[in-house]
Amino acid sequence: MWDTPDLEDGQVKREEEPPLALARLRLTTAELETLRRQGAVARERRGRRWLYKLRFRVDGRQVTRYVGTDAGKAAEVRQGLREWQAGRHLDLELGRLARQAGRELRRAKQELEKQMAERGLGFHGLAVRRPRSK
């Protein structure tokens, strides 16, 4: 059959099962899928105590799930959320790097076009070509 190579350092395996800290919050499947893209753990002060809530949006409406008053439990939920969203963060970083590479390529092409025109050359897409003789 097909061999699947092991993941290298820095690669993220997109798991179907949510991290245990998120699973304990009894979220629906739709809510868990939304959390893959966005959401955060917020801290609020109530009297002398801090309490923690998981906040995210579903269909434009904010959803809040109570996490508790234990900072350790909130940290576990934050870490689980970070793991659950890791693929999304990598996708965003890849998009940012691709846009940056495109800008650098355009800048380099503009600098080269002047020098190439002096030699009778030009770009055809990314390829360097000599224009046809008339």
mmCIF file of C-alpha atoms in Angstrom:
data_model
loop_
_atom_site.group_PDB
_atom_site.id
_atom_site.type_symbol
_atom_site.label_atom_id
_atom_site.label_comp_id
_atom_site.label_asym_id
_atom_site.label_seq_id
_atom_site.Cartn_x
_atom_site.Cartn_y
_atom_site.Cartn_z
ATOM 1 C CA MET A 1 0.000 0.000 0.000
ATOM 2 C CA TRP A 2 1.094 3.617 0.468
ATOM 3 C CA ASP A 3 3.865 4.479 2.876
ATOM 4 C CA THR A 4 3.325 7.669 4.820
ATOM 5 C CA PRO A 5 6.578 9.347 5.769
ATOM 6 C CA ASP A 6 7.060 10.420 9.366
ATOM 7 C CA LEU A 7 6.651 14.104 10.063
ATOM 8 C CA GLU A 8 9.817 16.153 10.210
ATOM 9 C CA ASP A 9 10.607 18.728 12.877
ATOM 10 C CA GLY A 10 8.251 21.682 12.657
ATOM 11 C CA GLN A 11 5.576 19.828 10.700
ATOM 12 C CA VAL A 12 2.120 19.525 12.189
ATOM 13 C CA LYS A 13 -0.125 16.495 11.963
ATOM 14 C CA ARG A 14 -3.755 17.545 11.601
ATOM 15 C CA GLU A 15 -5.531 15.304 14.028
ATOM 16 C CA GLU A 16 -9.219 14.549 13.941
ATOM 17 C CA GLU A 17 -9.509 14.160 17.695
ATOM 18 C CA PRO A 18 -9.431 17.418 19.636
ATOM 19 C CA PRO A 19 -6.946 17.835 22.468
ATOM 20 C CA LEU A 20 -8.227 16.468 25.767
ATOM 21 C CA ALA A 21 -8.538 19.937 27.332
ATOM 22 C CA LEU A 22 -10.949 20.990 24.552
ATOM 23 C CA ALA A 23 -12.832 17.698 24.588
ATOM 24 C CA ARG A 24 -13.603 18.193 28.281
ATOM 25 C CA LEU A 25 -15.519 21.390 27.459
ATOM 26 C CA ARG A 26 -18.216 19.344 25.693
ATOM 27 C CA LEU A 27 -18.182 21.412 22.516
ATOM 28 C CA THR A 28 -20.224 20.424 19.478
ATOM 29 C CA THR A 29 -18.534 19.240 16.307
ATOM 30 C CA ALA A 30 -19.372 22.540 14.601
ATOM 31 C CA GLU A 31 -17.861 24.487 17.481
ATOM 32 C CA LEU A 32 -14.705 22.387 17.402
ATOM 33 C CA GLU A 33 -14.322 22.968 13.665
ATOM 34 C CA THR A 34 -14.764 26.702 14.225
ATOM 35 C CA LEU A 35 -12.072 26.571 16.904
ATOM 36 C CA ARG A 36 -9.606 25.215 14.336
ATOM 37 C CA ARG A 37 -9.700 28.664 12.725
ATOM 38 C CA GLN A 38 -10.271 31.095 15.590
ATOM 39 C CA GLY A 39 -10.946 31.462 19.290
ATOM 40 C CA ALA A 40 -9.102 32.353 22.479
ATOM 41 C CA VAL A 41 -9.157 31.931 26.230
ATOM 42 C CA ALA A 42 -10.071 35.178 27.993
ATOM 43 C CA ARG A 43 -9.486 36.089 31.624
ATOM 44 C CA GLU A 44 -12.017 38.171 33.572
ATOM 45 C CA ARG A 45 -11.962 39.510 37.085
ATOM 46 C CA ARG A 46 -14.981 38.742 39.278
ATOM 47 C CA GLY A 47 -14.587 40.248 42.705
ATOM 48 C CA ARG A 48 -11.290 38.989 44.028
ATOM 49 C CA ARG A 49 -11.059 35.986 41.682
ATOM 50 C CA TRP A 50 -10.110 35.513 38.073
ATOM 51 C CA LEU A 51 -12.257 33.329 35.867
ATOM 52 C CA TYR A 52 -11.456 31.994 32.423
ATOM 53 C CA LYS A 53 -13.697 31.647 29.381
ATOM 54 C CA LEU A 54 -13.226 30.254 25.908
ATOM 55 C CA ARG A 55 -14.539 32.779 23.384
ATOM 56 C CA PHE A 56 -15.128 32.273 19.652
ATOM 57 C CA ARG A 57 -17.664 33.125 16.963
ATOM 58 C CA VAL A 58 -20.107 30.846 15.160
ATOM 59 C CA ASP A 59 -22.150 32.334 12.304
ATOM 60 C CA GLY A 60 -21.172 35.836 13.403
ATOM 61 C CA ARG A 61 -22.349 35.374 16.975
ATOM 62 C CA GLN A 62 -19.987 35.202 19.913
ATOM 63 C CA VAL A 63 -20.025 31.950 21.843
ATOM 64 C CA THR A 64 -18.597 31.737 25.351
ATOM 65 C CA ARG A 65 -17.787 28.560 27.253
ATOM 66 C CA TYR A 66 -16.843 28.711 30.904
ATOM 67 C CA VAL A 67 -13.442 27.159 31.583
ATOM 68 C CA GLY A 68 -13.205 27.772 35.340
ATOM 69 C CA THR A 69 -11.200 29.698 37.910
ATOM 70 C CA ASP A 70 -8.129 27.453 37.876
ATOM 71 C CA ALA A 71 -5.261 29.125 35.962
ATOM 72 C CA GLY A 72 -3.665 25.706 35.362
ATOM 73 C CA LYS A 73 -6.798 24.384 33.683
ATOM 74 C CA ALA A 74 -7.014 27.564 31.584
ATOM 75 C CA ALA A 75 -3.384 27.064 30.537
ATOM 76 C CA GLU A 76 -4.205 23.496 29.462
ATOM 77 C CA VAL A 77 -7.122 24.779 27.363
ATOM 78 C CA ARG A 78 -4.860 27.465 25.833
ATOM 79 C CA GLN A 79 -2.250 24.834 24.976
ATOM 80 C CA GLY A 80 -4.913 22.529 23.525
ATOM 81 C CA LEU A 81 -6.256 25.408 21.457
ATOM 82 C CA ARG A 82 -2.728 26.206 20.250
ATOM 83 C CA GLU A 83 -2.285 22.567 19.158
ATOM 84 C CA TRP A 84 -5.738 22.472 17.552
ATOM 85 C CA GLN A 85 -5.030 25.681 15.606
ATOM 86 C CA ALA A 86 -1.423 24.882 14.673
ATOM 87 C CA GLY A 87 -2.288 23.924 11.092
ATOM 88 C CA ARG A 88 -4.193 27.165 10.602
ATOM 89 C CA HIS A 89 -1.281 29.191 11.927
ATOM 90 C CA LEU A 90 1.089 27.409 9.554
ATOM 91 C CA ASP A 91 -1.273 28.117 6.631
ATOM 92 C CA LEU A 92 -1.345 31.810 7.557
ATOM 93 C CA GLU A 93 2.437 31.927 7.853
ATOM 94 C CA LEU A 94 2.835 30.183 4.491
ATOM 95 C CA GLY A 95 0.512 32.716 2.855
ATOM 96 C CA ARG A 96 2.449 35.596 4.398
ATOM 97 C CA LEU A 97 5.754 34.170 3.170
ATOM 98 C CA ALA A 98 4.336 33.544 -0.327
ATOM 99 C CA ARG A 99 3.179 37.188 -0.566
ATOM 100 C CA GLN A 100 6.589 38.372 0.623
ATOM 101 C CA ALA A 101 8.331 36.175 -1.971
ATOM 102 C CA GLY A 102 6.058 37.587 -4.698
ATOM 103 C CA ARG A 103 6.965 41.154 -3.702
ATOM 104 C CA GLU A 104 10.679 40.321 -3.747
ATOM 105 C CA LEU A 105 10.364 38.635 -7.139
ATOM 106 C CA ARG A 106 8.573 41.670 -8.622
ATOM 107 C CA ARG A 107 11.204 44.004 -7.177
ATOM 108 C CA ALA A 108 14.071 41.886 -8.576
ATOM 109 C CA LYS A 109 12.383 41.692 -11.983
ATOM 110 C CA GLN A 110 11.981 45.467 -12.146
ATOM 111 C CA GLU A 111 15.661 45.961 -11.350
ATOM 112 C CA LEU A 112 16.727 43.431 -13.978
ATOM 113 C CA GLU A 113 14.443 44.766 -16.740
ATOM 114 C CA LYS A 114 16.530 47.946 -17.137
ATOM 115 C CA GLN A 115 19.797 46.015 -17.494
ATOM 116 C CA MET A 116 18.199 43.465 -19.815
ATOM 117 C CA ALA A 117 16.686 46.137 -22.084
ATOM 118 C CA GLU A 118 20.189 47.566 -22.660
ATOM 119 C CA ARG A 119 21.221 44.129 -23.972
ATOM 120 C CA GLY A 120 18.131 43.656 -26.107
ATOM 121 C CA LEU A 121 16.475 41.167 -23.792
ATOM 122 C CA GLY A 122 13.148 41.118 -22.016
ATOM 123 C CA PHE A 123 10.971 38.969 -19.779
ATOM 124 C CA HIS A 124 8.293 36.654 -21.078
ATOM 125 C CA GLY A 125 6.681 35.745 -17.763
ATOM 126 C CA LEU A 126 9.672 34.639 -15.732
ATOM 127 C CA ALA A 127 11.720 33.533 -18.723
ATOM 128 C CA VAL A 128 14.387 35.773 -20.261
ATOM 129 C CA ARG A 129 13.858 36.128 -24.013
ATOM 130 C CA ARG A 130 15.248 38.038 -26.938
ATOM 131 C CA PRO A 131 12.360 39.792 -28.742
ATOM 132 C CA ARG A 132 11.590 38.621 -32.286
ATOM 133 C CA SER A 133 13.245 40.487 -35.130
ATOM 134 C CA LYS A 134 10.899 42.531 -37.294
#
